[in-house]
CSV table of C-alpha atoms in Angstrom, one decimal:
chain,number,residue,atom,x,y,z
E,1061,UNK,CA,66.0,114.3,39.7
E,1062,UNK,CA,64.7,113.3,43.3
E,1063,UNK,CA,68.5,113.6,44.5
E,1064,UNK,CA,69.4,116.9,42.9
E,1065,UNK,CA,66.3,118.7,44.0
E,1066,UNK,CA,67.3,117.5,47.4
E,1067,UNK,CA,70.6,118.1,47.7
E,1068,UNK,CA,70.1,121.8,45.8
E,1069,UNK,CA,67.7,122.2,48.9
E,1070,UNK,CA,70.4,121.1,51.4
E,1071,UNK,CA,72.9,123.9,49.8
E,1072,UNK,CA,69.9,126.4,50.0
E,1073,UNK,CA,69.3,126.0,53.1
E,1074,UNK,CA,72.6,126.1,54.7
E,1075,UNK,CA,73.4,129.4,53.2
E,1076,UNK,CA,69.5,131.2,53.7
E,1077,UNK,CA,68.8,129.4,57.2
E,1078,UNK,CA,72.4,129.5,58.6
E,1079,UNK,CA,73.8,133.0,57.2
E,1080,UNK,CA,70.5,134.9,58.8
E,1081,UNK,CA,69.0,132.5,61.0
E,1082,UNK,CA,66.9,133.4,63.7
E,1083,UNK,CA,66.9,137.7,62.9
E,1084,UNK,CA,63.3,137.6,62.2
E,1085,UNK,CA,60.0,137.8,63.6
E,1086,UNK,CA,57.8,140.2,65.6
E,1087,UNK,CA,59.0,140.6,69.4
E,1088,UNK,CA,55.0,141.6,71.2
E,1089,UNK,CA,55.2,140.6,74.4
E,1090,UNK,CA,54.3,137.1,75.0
E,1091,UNK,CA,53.5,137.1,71.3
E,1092,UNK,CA,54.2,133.8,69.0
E,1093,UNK,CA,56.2,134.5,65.4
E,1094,UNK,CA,58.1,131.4,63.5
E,1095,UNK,CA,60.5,131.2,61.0
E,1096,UNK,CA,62.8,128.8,59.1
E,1097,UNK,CA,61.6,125.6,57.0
E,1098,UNK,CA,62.4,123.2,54.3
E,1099,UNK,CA,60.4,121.0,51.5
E,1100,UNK,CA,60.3,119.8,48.2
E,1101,UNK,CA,57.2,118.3,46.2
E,1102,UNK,CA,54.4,119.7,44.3
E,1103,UNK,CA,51.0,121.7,45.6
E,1104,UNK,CA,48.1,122.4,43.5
E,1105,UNK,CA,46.9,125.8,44.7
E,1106,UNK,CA,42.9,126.2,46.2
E,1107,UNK,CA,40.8,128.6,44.2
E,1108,UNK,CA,40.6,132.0,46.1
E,1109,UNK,CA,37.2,132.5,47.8
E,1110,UNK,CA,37.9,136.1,49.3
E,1111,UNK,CA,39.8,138.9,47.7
E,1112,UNK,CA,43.4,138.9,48.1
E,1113,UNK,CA,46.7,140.5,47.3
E,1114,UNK,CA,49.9,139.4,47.4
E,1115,UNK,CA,53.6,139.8,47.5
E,1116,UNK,CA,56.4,138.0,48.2
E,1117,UNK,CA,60.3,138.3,49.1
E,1118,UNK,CA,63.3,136.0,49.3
E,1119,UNK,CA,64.5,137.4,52.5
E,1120,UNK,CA,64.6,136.4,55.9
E,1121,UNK,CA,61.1,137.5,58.1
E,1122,UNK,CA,61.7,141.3,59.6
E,1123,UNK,CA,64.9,142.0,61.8
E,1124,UNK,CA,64.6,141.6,65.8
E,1125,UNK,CA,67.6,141.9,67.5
E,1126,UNK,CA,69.6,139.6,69.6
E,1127,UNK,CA,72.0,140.1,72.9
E,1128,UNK,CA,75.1,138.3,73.0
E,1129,UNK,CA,75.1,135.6,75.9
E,1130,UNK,CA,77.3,137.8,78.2
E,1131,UNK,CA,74.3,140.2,78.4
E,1132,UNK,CA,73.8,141.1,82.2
E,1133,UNK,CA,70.5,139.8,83.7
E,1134,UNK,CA,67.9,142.8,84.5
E,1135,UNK,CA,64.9,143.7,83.5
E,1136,UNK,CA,62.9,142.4,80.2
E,1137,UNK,CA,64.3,140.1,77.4
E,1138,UNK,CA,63.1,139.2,74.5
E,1139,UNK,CA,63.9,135.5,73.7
E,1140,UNK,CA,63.6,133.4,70.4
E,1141,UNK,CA,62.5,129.6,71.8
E,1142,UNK,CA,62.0,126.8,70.0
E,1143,UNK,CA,59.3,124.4,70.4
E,1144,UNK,CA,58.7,120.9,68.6
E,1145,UNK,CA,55.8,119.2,67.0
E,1146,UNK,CA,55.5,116.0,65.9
E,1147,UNK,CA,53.9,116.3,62.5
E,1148,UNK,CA,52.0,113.4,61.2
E,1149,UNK,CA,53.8,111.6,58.4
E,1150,UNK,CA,56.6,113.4,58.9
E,1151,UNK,CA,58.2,113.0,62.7
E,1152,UNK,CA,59.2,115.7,64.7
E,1153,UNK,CA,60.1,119.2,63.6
E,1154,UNK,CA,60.9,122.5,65.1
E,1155,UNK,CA,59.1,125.9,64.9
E,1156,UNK,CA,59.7,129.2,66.6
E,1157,UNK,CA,58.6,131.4,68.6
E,1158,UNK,CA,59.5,135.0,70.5
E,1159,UNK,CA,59.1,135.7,74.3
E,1160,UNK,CA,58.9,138.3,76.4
E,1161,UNK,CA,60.6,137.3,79.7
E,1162,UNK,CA,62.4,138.1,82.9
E,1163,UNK,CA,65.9,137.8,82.6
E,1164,UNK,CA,67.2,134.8,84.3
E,1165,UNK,CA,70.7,135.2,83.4
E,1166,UNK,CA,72.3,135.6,80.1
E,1167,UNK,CA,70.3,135.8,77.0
E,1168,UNK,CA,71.0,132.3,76.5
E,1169,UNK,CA,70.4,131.1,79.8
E,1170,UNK,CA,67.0,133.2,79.4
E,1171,UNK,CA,66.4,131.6,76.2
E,1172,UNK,CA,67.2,128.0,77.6
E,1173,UNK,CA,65.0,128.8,80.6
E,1174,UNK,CA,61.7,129.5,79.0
E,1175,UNK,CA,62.6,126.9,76.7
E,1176,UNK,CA,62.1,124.4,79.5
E,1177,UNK,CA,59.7,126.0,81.8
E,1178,UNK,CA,57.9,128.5,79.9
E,1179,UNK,CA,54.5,127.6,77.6
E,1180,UNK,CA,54.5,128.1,74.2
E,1181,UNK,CA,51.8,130.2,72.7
E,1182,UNK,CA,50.7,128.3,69.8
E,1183,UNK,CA,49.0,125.4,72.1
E,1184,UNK,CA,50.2,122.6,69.1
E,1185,UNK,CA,53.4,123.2,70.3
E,1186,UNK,CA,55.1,121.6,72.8
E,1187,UNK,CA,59.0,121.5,74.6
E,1188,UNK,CA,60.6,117.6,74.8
E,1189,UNK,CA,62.2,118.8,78.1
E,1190,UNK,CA,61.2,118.4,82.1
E,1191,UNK,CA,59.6,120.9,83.3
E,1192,UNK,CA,62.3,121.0,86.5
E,1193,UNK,CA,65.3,120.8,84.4
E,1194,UNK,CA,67.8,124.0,85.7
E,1195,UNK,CA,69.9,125.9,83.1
E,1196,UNK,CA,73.1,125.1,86.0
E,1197,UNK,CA,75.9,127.3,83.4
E,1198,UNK,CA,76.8,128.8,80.3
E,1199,UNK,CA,80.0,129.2,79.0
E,1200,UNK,CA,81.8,130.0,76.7
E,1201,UNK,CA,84.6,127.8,75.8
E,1202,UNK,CA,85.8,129.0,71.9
E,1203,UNK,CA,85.0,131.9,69.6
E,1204,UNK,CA,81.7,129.9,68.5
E,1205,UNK,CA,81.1,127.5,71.2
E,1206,UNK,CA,78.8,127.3,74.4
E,1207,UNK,CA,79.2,124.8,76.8
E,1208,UNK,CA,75.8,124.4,78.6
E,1209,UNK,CA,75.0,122.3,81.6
E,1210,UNK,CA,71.6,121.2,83.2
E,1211,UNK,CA,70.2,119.7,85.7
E,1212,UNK,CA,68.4,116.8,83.9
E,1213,UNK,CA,68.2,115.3,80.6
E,1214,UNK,CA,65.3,114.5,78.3
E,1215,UNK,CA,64.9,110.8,78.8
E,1216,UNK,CA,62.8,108.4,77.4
E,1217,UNK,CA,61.4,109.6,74.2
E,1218,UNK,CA,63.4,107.2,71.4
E,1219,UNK,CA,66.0,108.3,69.3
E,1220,UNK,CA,63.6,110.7,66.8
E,1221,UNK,CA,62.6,112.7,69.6
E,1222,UNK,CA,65.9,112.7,71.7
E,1223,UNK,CA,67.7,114.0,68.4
E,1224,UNK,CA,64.6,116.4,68.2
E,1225,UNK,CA,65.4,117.6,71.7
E,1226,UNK,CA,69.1,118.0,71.7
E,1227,UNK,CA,68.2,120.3,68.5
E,1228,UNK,CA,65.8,122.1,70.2
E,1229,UNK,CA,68.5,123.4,72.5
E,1230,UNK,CA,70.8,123.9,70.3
E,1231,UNK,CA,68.7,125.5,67.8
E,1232,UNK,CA,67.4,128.0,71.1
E,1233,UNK,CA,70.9,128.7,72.1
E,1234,UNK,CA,72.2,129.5,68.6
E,1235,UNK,CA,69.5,131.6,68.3
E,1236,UNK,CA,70.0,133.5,71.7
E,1237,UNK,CA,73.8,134.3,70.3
E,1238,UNK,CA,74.2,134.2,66.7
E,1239,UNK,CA,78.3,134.5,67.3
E,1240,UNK,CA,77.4,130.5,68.5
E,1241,UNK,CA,77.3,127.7,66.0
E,1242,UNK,CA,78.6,124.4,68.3
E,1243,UNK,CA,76.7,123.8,71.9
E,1244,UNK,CA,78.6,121.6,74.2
E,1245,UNK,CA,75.6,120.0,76.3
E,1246,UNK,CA,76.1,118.5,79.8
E,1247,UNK,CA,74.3,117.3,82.8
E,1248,UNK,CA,75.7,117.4,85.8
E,1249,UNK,CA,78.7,118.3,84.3
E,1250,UNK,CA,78.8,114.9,82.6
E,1251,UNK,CA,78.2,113.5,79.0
E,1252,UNK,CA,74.3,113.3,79.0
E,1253,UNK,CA,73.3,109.9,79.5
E,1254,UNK,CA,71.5,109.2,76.0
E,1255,UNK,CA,71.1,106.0,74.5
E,1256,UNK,CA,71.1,106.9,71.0
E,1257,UNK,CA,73.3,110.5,70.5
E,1258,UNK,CA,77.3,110.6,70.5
E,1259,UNK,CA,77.4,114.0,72.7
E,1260,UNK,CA,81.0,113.9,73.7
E,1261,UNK,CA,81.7,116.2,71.3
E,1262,UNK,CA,79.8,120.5,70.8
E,1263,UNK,CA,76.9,119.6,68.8
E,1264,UNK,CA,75.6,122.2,65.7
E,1265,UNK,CA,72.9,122.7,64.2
E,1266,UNK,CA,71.6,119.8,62.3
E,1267,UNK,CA,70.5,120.4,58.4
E,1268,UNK,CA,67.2,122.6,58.3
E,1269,UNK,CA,66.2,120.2,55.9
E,1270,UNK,CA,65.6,117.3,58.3
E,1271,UNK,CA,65.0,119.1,61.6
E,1272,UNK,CA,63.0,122.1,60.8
E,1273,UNK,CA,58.9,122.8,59.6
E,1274,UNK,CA,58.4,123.4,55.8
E,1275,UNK,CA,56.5,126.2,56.5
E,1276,UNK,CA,55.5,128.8,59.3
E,1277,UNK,CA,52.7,131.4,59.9
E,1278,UNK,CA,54.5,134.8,60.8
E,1279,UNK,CA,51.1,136.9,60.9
E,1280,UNK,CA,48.3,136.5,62.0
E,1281,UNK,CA,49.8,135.4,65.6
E,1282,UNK,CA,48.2,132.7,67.3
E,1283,UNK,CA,45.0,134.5,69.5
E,1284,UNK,CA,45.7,137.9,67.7
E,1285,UNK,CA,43.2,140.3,67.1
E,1286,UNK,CA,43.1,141.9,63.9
E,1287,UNK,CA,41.6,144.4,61.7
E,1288,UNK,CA,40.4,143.3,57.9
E,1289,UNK,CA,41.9,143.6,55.9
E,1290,UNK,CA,44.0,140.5,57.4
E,1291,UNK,CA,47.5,140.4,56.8
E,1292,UNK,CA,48.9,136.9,56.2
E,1293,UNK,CA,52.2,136.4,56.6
E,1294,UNK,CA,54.0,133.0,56.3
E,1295,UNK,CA,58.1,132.1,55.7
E,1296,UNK,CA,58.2,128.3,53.8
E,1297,UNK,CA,59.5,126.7,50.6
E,1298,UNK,CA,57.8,124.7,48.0
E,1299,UNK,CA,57.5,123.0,44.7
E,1300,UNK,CA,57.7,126.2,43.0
E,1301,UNK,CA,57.4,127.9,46.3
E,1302,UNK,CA,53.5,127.1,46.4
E,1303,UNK,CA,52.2,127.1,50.2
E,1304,UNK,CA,48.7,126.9,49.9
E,1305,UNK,CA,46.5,128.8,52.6
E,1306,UNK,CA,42.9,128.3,54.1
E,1307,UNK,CA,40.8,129.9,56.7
E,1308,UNK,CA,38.3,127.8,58.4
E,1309,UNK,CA,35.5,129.6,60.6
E,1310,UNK,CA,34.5,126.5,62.6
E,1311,UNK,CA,34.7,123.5,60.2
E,1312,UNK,CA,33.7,126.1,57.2
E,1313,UNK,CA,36.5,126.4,54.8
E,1314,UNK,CA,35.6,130.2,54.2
E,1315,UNK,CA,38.6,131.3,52.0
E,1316,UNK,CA,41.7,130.1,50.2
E,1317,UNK,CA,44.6,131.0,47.6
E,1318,UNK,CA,48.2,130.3,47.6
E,1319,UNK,CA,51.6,132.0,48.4
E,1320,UNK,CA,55.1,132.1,46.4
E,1321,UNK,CA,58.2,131.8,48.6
E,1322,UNK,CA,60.8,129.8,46.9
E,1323,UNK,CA,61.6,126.2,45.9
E,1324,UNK,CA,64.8,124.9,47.1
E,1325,UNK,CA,65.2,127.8,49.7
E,1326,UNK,CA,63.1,129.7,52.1
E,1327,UNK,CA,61.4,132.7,51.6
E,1328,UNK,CA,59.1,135.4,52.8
E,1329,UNK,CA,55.8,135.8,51.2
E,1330,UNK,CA,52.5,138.0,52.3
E,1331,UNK,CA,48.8,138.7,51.3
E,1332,UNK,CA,45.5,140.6,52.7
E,1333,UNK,CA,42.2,138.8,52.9
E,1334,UNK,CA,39.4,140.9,54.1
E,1335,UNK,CA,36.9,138.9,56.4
E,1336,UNK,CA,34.0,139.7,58.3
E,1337,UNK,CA,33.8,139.6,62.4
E,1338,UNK,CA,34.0,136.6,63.7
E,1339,UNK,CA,36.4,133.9,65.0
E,1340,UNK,CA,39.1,131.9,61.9
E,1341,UNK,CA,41.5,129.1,62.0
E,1342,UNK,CA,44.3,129.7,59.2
E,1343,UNK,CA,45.9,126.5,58.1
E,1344,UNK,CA,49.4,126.7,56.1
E,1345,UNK,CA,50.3,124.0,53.7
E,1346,UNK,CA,52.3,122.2,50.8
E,1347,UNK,CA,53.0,119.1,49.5
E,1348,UNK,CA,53.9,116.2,51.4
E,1349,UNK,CA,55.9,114.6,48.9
E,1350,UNK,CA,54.3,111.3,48.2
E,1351,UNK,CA,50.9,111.7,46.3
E,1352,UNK,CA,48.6,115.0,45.5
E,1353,UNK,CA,47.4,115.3,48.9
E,1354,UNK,CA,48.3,118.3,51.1
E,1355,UNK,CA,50.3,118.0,54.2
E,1356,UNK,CA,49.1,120.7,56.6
E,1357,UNK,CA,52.3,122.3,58.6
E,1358,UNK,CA,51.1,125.3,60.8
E,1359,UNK,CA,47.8,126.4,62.4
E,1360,UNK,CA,46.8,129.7,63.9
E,1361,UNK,CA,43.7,130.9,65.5
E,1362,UNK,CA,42.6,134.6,65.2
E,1363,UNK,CA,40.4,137.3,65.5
E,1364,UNK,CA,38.5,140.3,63.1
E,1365,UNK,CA,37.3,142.7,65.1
């Protein structure tokens, strides 16, 4: 049973996660949005403390556009990056968010850039890369492939986290330019110098199953603030597509209820709570797959005005 559900999920995935990746998301300025996850297991939904509505849909989060890679560099961009987090019990695991930058090149060369010096928003996430590692080219070298080169390579962080970085580029760059699927990486023009990855050859995306997070918070944004009634937004899968929700106001569990999205795939799913002033933490989970306890995926700090 185990196997089936799992490899049903793999199957999912590749055609929800790979034949729309990366369209959605808000683009606000500076703003945080995520998107894209895997899971299996089963969740046993919190009462609702606060009244709610709720919807859900099977589709990909809301359309932002991207710029092919041979965009010329001027003015504002608006990049999807993606960061890592290494969640406990589980290893590390990519989520998303969308910048507003200065160009610095190409879209993915602006992408790649903020991937490695810019700051994510949502302070639980973090890039595996130097700080002083220079996007030196992109290129294009097929009808799908990039070849990119830098300056340095992520070194020292065991094999987990080195896979987790090579996949954070390539998940960034893919991104960037949807046309893209393979990313020939370099450094120094050279094979990067990893003890653990064969990356002689363009490297794709590796299964969402094993590389991205279950589950994501699309809305509320990480600092927002919001009117009530709250729109909660969040893009996961499930054991019957249940991704439980709770809103903390200090270490006060002030509200709860579950989402649908899907189980086996990925969907969207959304629901109001109406809360009173103040300060919340929502907290986004499911099941972790081994007993009835909750693993907790995304976090994000708001405010009700």
């Amino acid at each position: 049973m185990v196997a089936a559900v799992t490899a049903l999920a793999l199957v999912v995935v590749g055609v929800v996660l790979f034949g729309g990746r990366d369209r959605g998301g808000s683009a606000a300025p500076g703003g945080s949005t995520t998107a894209a996850p895997t899971s299996s297991g089963s969740t046993t939904a919190p009462t609702s403390s606060a009244p709610m509505t709720s919807s859900s849909s099977a589709s990909s989060p809301s359309s932002t556009s991207s710029t092919s890679s041979s965009a010329p560099a001027a003015g504002q961009a608006t990049v999807p990056v993606y960061y890592v987090v290494d969640v406990p019990g589980v290893g590390p695991r990519l989520y998303r968010e969308f910048h507003r930058v200065t160009r610095t090149g190409d879209t993915v060369t602006t992408a790649l850039t903020e991937m490695v010096t810019g700051r994510a928003v949502d302070p639980d996430y973090r890039t595996l890369w130097p700080s002083s590692t220079k996007v030196v080219s992109v290129n294009r070298t097929g009808p799908a492939t990039l070849a990119v080169d830098l300056s340095r390579w992520a070194t020292n962080l065991g094999s987990g986290f080195e896979a987790a970085a090579v996949q954070q580029l390539v998940y960034t760059a893919t991104a960037a330019d949807p046309s893209v699927t393979r990313v020939q990486v370099t450094v120094n023009r050279r094979v990067p110098p990893s003890g653990h990855l064969d990356l002689s050859a363009p490297q794709a995306r590796a299964p969402a199953l094993d590389t991205v997070a279950n589950v994501w918070i699309l809305a509320p944004e990480q600092g927002a603030t919001v009117s009530s009634p709250v729109v909660v937004r969040v893009y996961g899968t499930g054991f019957e597509g249940n991704v439980p929700l709770r809103v903390f106001r200090g270490g006060t569990e002030v509200a709860s209820t579950a989402l649908t999205t899907m189980m086996g795939g990925f969907a969207t799913a959304q629901t109001t709570m109406r809360l009173p002033a103040g300060s919340y933490e929502l907290r986004a989970y499911n099941d972790n797959g081994r007993d009835a306890t909750l693993q907790l995926w995304d976090t994000k700090a708001f405010t009700v005005r």
